[in-house]
Short mmCIF file of C-alpha atoms in Angstrom, two decimals:
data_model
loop_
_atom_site.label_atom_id
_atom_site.label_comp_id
_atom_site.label_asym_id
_atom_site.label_seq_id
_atom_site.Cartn_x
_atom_site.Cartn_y
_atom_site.Cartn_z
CA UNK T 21 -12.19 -18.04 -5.88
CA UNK T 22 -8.79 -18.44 -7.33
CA UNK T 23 -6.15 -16.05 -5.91
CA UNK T 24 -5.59 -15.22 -9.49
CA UNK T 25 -9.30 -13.73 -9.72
CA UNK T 26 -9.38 -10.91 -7.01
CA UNK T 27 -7.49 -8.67 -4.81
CA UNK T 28 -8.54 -7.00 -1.64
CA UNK T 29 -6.90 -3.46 -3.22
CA UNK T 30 -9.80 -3.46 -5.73
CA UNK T 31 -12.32 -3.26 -2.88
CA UNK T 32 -11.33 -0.23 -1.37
CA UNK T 33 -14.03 2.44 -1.87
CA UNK T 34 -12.62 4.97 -4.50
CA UNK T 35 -13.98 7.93 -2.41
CA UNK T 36 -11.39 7.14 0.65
CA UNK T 37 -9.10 9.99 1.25
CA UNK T 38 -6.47 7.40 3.15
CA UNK T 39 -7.10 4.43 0.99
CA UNK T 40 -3.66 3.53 -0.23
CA UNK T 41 -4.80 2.46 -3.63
CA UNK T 42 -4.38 4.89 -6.44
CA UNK T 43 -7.03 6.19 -8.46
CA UNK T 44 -6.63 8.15 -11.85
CA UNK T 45 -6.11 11.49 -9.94
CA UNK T 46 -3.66 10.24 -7.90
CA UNK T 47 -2.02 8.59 -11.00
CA UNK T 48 -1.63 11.56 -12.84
CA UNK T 49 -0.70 13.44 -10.14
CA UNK T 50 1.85 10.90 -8.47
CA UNK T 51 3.69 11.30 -12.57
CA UNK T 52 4.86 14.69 -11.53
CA UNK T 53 6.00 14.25 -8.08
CA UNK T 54 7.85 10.80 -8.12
CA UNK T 55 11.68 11.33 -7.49
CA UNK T 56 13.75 10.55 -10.64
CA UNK T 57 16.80 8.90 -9.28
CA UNK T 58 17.89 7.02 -6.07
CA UNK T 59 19.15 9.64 -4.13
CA UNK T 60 15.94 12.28 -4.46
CA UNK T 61 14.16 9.19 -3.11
CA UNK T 62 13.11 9.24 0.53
CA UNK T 63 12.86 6.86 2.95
CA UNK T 64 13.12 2.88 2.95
CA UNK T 65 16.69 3.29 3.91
CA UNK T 66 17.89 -0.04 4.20
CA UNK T 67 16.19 -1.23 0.58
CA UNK T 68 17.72 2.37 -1.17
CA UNK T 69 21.10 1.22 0.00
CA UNK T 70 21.41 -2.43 -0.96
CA UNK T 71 19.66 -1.40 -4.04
CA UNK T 72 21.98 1.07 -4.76
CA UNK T 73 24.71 -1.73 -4.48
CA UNK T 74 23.04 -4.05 -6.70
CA UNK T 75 22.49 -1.29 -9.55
CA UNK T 76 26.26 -0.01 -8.71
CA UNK T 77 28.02 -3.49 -9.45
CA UNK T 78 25.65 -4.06 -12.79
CA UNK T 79 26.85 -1.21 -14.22
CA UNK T 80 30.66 -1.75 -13.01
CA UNK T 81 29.85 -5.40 -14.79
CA UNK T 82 28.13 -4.10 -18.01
CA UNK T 83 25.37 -6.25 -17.61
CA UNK T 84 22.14 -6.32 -16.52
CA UNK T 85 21.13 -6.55 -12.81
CA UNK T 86 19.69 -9.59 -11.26
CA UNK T 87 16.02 -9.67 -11.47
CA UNK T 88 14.00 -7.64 -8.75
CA UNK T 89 10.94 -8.19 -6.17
CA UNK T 90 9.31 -5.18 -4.40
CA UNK T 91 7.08 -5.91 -1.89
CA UNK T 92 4.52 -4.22 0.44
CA UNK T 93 1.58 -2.53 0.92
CA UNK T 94 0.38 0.54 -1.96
CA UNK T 95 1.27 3.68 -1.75
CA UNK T 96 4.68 2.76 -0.48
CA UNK T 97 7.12 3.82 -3.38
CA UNK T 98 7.06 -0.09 -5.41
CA UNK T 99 6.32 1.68 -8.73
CA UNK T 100 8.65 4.82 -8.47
CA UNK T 101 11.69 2.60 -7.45
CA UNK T 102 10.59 0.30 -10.61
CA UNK T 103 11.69 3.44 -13.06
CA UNK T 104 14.39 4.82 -10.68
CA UNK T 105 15.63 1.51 -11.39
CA UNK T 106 15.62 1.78 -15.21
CA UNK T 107 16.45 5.19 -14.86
CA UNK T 108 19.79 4.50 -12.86
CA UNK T 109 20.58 1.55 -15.54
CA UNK T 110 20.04 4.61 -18.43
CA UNK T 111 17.53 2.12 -19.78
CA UNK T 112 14.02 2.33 -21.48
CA UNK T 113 11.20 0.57 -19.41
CA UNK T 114 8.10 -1.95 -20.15
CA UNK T 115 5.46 -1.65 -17.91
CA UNK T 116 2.56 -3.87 -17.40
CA UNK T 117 0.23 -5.97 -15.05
CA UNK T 118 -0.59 -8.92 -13.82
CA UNK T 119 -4.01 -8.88 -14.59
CA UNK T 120 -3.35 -8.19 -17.79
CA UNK T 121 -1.45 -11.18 -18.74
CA UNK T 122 -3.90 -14.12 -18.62
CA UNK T 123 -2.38 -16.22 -21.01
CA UNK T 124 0.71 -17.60 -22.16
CA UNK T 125 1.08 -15.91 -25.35
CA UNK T 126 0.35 -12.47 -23.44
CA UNK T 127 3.37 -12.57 -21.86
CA UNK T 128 4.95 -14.53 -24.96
CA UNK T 129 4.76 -11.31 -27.34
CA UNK T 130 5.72 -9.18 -24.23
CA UNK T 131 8.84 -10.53 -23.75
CA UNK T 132 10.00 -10.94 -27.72
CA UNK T 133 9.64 -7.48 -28.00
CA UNK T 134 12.16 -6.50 -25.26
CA UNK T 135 15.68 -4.83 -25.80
CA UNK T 136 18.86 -5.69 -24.43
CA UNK T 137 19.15 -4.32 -20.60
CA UNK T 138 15.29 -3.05 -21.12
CA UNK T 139 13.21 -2.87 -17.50
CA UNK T 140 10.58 -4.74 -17.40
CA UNK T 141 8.09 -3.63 -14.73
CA UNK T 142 5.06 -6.39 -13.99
CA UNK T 143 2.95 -4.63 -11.19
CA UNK T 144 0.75 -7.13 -9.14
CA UNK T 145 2.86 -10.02 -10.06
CA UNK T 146 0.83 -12.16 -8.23
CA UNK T 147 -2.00 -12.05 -10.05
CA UNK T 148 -0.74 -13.48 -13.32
CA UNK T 149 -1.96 -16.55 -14.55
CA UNK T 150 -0.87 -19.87 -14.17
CA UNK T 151 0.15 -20.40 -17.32
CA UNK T 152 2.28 -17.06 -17.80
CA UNK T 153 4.04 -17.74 -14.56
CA UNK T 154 5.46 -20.91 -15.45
CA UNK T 155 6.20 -19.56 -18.85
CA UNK T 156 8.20 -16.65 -17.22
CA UNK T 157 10.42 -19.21 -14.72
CA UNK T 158 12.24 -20.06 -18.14
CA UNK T 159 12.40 -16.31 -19.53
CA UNK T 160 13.84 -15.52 -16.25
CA UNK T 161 16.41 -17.98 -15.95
CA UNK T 162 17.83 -18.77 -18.63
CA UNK T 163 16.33 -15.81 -21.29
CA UNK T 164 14.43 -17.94 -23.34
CA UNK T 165 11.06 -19.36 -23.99
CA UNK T 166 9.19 -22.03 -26.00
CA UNK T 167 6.51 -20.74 -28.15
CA UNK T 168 3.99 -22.96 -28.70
CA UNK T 169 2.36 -23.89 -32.15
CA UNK T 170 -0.38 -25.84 -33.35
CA UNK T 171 -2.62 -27.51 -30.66
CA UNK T 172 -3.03 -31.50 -29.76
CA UNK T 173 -0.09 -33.55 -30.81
CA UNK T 174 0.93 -31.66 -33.93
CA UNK T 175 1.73 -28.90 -31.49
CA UNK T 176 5.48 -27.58 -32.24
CA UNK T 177 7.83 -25.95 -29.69
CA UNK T 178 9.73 -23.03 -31.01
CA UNK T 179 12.75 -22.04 -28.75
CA UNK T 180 13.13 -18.01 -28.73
CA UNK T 181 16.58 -16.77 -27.10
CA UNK T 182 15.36 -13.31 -25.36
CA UNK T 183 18.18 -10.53 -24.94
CA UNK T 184 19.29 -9.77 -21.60
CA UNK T 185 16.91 -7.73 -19.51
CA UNK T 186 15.71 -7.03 -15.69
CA UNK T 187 12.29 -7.79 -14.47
CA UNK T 188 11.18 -5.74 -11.57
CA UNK T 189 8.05 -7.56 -9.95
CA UNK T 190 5.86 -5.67 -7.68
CA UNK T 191 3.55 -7.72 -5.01
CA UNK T 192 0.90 -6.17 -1.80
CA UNK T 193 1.02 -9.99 -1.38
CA UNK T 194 4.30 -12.02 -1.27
CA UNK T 195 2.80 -14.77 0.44
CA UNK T 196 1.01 -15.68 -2.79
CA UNK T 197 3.84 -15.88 -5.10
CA UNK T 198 4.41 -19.65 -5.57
CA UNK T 199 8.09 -20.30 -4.07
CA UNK T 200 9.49 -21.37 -7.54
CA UNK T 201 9.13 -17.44 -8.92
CA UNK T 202 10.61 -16.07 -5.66
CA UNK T 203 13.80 -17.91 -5.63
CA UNK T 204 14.08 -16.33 -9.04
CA UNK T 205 14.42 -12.83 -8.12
CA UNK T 206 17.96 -12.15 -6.81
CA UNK T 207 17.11 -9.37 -5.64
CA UNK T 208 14.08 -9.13 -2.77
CA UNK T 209 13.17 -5.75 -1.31
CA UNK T 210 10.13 -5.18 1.11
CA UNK T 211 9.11 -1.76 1.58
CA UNK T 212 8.12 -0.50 5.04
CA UNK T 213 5.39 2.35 6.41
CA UNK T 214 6.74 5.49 6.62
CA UNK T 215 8.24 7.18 10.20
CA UNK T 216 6.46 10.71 10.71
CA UNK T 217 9.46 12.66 9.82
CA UNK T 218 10.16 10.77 6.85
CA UNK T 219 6.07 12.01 5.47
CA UNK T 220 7.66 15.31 5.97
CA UNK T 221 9.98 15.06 4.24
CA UNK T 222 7.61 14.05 1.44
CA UNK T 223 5.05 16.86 2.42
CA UNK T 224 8.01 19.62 2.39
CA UNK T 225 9.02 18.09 -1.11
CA UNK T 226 5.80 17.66 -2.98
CA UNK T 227 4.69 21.09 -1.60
CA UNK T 228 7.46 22.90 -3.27
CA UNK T 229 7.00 20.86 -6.79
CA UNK T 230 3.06 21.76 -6.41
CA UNK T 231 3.83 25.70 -5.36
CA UNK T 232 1.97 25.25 -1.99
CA UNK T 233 3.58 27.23 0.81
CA UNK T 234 4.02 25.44 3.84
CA UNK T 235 4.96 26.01 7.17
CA UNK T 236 7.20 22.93 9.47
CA UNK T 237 3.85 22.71 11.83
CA UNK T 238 1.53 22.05 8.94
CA UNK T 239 3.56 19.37 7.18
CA UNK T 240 4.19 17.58 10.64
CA UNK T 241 0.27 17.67 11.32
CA UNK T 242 -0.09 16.13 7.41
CA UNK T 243 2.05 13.59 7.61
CA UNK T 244 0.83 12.27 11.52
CA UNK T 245 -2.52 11.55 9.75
CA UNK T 246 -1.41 10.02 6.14
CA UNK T 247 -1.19 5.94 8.09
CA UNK T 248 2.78 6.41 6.91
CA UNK T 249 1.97 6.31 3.38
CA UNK T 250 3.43 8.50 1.03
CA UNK T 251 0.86 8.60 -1.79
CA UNK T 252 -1.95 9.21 1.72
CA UNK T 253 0.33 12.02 2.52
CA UNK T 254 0.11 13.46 -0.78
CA UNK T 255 -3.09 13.61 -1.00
CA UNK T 256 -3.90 14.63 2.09
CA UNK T 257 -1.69 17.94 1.00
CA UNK T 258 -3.39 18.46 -2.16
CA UNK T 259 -7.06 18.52 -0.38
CA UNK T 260 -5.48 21.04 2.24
CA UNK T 261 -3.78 23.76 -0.09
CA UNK T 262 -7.73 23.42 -1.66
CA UNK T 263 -8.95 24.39 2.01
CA UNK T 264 -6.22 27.23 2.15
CA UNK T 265 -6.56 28.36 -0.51
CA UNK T 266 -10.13 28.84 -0.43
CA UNK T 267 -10.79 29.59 3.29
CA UNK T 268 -7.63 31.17 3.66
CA UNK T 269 -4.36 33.08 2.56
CA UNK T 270 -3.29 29.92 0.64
CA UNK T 271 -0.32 29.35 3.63
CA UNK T 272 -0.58 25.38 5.12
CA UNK T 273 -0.26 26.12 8.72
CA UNK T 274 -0.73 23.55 11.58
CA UNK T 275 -4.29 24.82 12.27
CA UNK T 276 -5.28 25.41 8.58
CA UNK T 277 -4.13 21.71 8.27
CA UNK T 278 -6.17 20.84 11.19
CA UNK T 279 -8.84 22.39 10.15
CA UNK T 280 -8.90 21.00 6.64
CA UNK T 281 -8.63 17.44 7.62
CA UNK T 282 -11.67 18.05 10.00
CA UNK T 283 -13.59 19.03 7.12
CA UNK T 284 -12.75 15.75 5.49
CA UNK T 285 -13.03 13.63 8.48
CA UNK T 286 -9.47 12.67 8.72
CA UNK T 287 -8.86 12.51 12.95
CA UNK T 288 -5.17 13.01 14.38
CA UNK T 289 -4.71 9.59 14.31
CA UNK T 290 -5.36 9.16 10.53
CA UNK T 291 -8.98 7.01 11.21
CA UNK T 292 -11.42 8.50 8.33
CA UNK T 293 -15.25 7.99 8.40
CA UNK T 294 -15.75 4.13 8.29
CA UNK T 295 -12.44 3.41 10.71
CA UNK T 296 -14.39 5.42 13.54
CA UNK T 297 -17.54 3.89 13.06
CA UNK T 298 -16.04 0.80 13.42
CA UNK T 299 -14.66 1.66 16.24
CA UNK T 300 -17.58 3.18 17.55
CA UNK T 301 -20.30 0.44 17.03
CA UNK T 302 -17.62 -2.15 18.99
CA UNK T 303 -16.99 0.19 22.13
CA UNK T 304 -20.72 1.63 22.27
CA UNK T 305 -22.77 -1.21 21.22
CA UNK T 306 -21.21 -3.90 22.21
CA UNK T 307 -18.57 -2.95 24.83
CA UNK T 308 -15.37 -3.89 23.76
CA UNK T 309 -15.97 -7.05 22.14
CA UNK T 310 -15.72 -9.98 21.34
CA UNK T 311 -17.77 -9.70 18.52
CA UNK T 312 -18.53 -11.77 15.42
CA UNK T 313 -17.02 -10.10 11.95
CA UNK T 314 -20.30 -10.39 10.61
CA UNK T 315 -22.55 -8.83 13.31
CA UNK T 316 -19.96 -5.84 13.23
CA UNK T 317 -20.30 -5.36 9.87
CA UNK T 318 -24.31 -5.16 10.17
CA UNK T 319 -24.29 -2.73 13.21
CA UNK T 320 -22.25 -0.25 10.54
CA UNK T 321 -24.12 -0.78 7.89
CA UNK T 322 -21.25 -2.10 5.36
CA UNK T 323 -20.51 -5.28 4.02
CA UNK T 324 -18.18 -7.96 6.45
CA UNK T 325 -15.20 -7.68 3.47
CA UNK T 326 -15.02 -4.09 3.46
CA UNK T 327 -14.99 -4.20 7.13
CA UNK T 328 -12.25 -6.83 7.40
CA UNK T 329 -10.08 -5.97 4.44
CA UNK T 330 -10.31 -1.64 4.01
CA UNK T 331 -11.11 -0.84 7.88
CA UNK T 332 -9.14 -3.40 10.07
CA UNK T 333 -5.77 -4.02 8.94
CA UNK T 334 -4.90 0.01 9.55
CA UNK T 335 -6.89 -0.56 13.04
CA UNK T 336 -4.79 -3.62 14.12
CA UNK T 337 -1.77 -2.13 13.11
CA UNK T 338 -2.58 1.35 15.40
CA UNK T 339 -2.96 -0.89 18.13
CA UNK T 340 -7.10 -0.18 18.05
CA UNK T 341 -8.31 -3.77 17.47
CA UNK T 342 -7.64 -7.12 18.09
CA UNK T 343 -8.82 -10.05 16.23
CA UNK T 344 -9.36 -13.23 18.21
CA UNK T 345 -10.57 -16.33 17.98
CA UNK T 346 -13.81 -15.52 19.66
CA UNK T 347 -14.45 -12.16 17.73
CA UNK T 348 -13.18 -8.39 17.43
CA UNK T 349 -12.22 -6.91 20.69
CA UNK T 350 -11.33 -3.01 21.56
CA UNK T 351 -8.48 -2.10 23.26
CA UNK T 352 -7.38 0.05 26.05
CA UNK T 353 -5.93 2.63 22.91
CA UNK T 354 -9.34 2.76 21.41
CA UNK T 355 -11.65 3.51 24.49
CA UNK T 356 -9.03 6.14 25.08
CA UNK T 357 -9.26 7.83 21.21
CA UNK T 358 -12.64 8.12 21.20
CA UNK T 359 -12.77 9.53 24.81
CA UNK T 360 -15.42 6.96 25.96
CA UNK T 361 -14.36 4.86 29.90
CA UNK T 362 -14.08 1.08 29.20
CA UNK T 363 -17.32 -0.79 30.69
CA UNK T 364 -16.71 -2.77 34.11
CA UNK T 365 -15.29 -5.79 34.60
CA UNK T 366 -17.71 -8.13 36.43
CA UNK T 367 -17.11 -11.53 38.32
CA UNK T 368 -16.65 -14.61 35.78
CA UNK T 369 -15.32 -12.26 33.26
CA UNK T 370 -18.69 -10.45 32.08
CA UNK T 371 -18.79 -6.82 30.71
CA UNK T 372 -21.64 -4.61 32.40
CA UNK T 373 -23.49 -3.09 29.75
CA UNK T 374 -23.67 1.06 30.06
CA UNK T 375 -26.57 1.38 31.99
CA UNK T 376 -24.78 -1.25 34.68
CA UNK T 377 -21.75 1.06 35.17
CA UNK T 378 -23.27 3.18 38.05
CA UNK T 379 -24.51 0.33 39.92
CA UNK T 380 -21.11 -1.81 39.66
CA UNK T 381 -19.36 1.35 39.91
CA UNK T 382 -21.41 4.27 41.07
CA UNK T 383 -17.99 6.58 41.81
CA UNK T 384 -16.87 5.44 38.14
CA UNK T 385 -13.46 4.04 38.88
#
């Protein structure tokens, strides 16, 4: 399968309250809270500021800003900053996919249409074709491209000069950007998980733009379980102001919070459903690992790509899971969250099984 064909975003089960990926809620949703300009934006420090310097000179210059890469996993901000960009340059903005440009002349009728200084936005860069890649290196560079006509050796080459304009590229995978369209962005931003008290800072902001009244407590215990992801935090709030506003006075307290998220299986830690029984099958059934992808996947009843691309990446990156060369192991962090006491070591680096504990171990130290 070409790289071109698939991405591991479009696996992730649409009824995931912490997947990052956006679904048309979300979208619609997301349209009302985004900030506006670079200053209402919050967090990613170091990428606001040296953007901020690139947009600053451009318009001290009169001319459009070098062309722009965002990087990073969803839900971080890639799109927003895309029209803060275009709304800091006063300037109207394009905005499209790669998936939807699979050929050539896709992208050819894209890019004759632009204005001067327009933003053009291409969201999953690296899934456009082949073709339309090498097609943009020229558009990029030197604002022009060569429309073909005619096919076989009547084809014609018609040069078309393109005005001046910005392209901001958006990627959850840099790595698969070929190097020739990297070294074309002058500009390369990669966009970081949120701290805590930045999410609060979210929470506290989209609660007031949604009306939902919110204590300090209650936003803190949102954004520890949103997997420092902004659009996660979001709706994490919307689902509690439902549970408040149902169950209770409509106030988002720290225990109405905690309370809420219970109901939708959201832990303190921000593991959901399939995380935990992850987690669980690996510690209870076979004792910390190692364990084969595939076996895993079976003893939770899901397929092995859900398991390694929508439940393991947050897990590795809480410090939960390992991945090794001779399986999936637990770690210390994980025996401890779900309150369970790591099996015994035994000589030649063998793992009693449960009902071995008491005799390796019968005063369970």
């Amino acid at each position: 399968m070409s790289p071109y064909d698939s991405d591991p975003d479009d696996r992730l089960p649409a009824d995931r309250l912490v997947a990052p990926a956006a679904d048309g809620e979300d979208q619609a949703v997301e349209a009302a809270l985004r900030p506006k300009m670079l200053d209402e934006f919050i967090g990613q420090e170091r990428v606001r500021e040296q953007l901020s310097l690139v947009l600053r000179a451009a318009r001290m210059r009169g001319a459009a800003p070098d062309h722009v890469l965002l990087s990073g996993p969803p839900g971080l901000g890639k799109t927003t900053l895309s029209m803060i960009i275009a709304a800091e340059l006063n300037a109207p903005i394009r905005i499209t996919s790669g998936p939807a440009i699979q050929h050539a002349g896709d992208l050819a009728a894209i890019l004759s249409s632009l204005t001067e200084g327009e933003v053009l936005f291409l969201d999953e860069i690296h899934r456009m074709s082949r073709p339309a890649e090498e097609m943009l290196y020229m558009a990029m560079e030197d604002f022009r491209v060569d429309v073909i006509v005619g096919k076989g050796p009547g084809a014609t080459a018609i040069p078309l000069e393109l005005p001046p304009f910005t392209l901001v590229g958006a990627t959850t995978r840099a790595g698969l950007l070929p190097p020739p369209l990297r070294d074309r962005f002058g500009f390369t931003g990669h966009m970081e998980f949120y701290a805590p008290s930045e999410l609060e800072r979210v929470v506290h902001r989209s609660a007031a733009l949604l009306d939902v009244e919110i204590d300090p407590a209650g936003a803190a215990e949102i954004a520890g379980r949103s997997r420092g992801t902004p659009r996660i935090a979001n709706r994490l709030l919307r689902r509690v102001r439902d549970y408040a506003q149902v169950e209770h006075d409509g106030v988002v307290s720290r225990q109405i919070a905690a309370r809420a998220l219970q109901v939708y299986e959201v832990d303190a830690r921000g593991l959901d459903r399939l995380d935990r029984a992850v987690l669980d099958a690996l510690l209870r059934l076979f004792g910390g690992g190692p364990v084969g992808l595939s076996t895993l996947a079976v003893a939770v009843g899901e397929e092995a790509e859900t398991v390694e691309e929508v439940a393991e990446p947050f897990l590795v990156r809480e410090g939960l899971l390992a991945r090794t060369p001779r399986g999936r192991i637990a770690t210390a962090a994980a025996w401890q969250h779900l309150g369970l006491t790591p099996p015994v070591q035994l000589p030649g680096g063998r793992v009693a099984a449960p009902a071995q504990r008491e005799l390796f171990d019968p005063a369970g130290e």
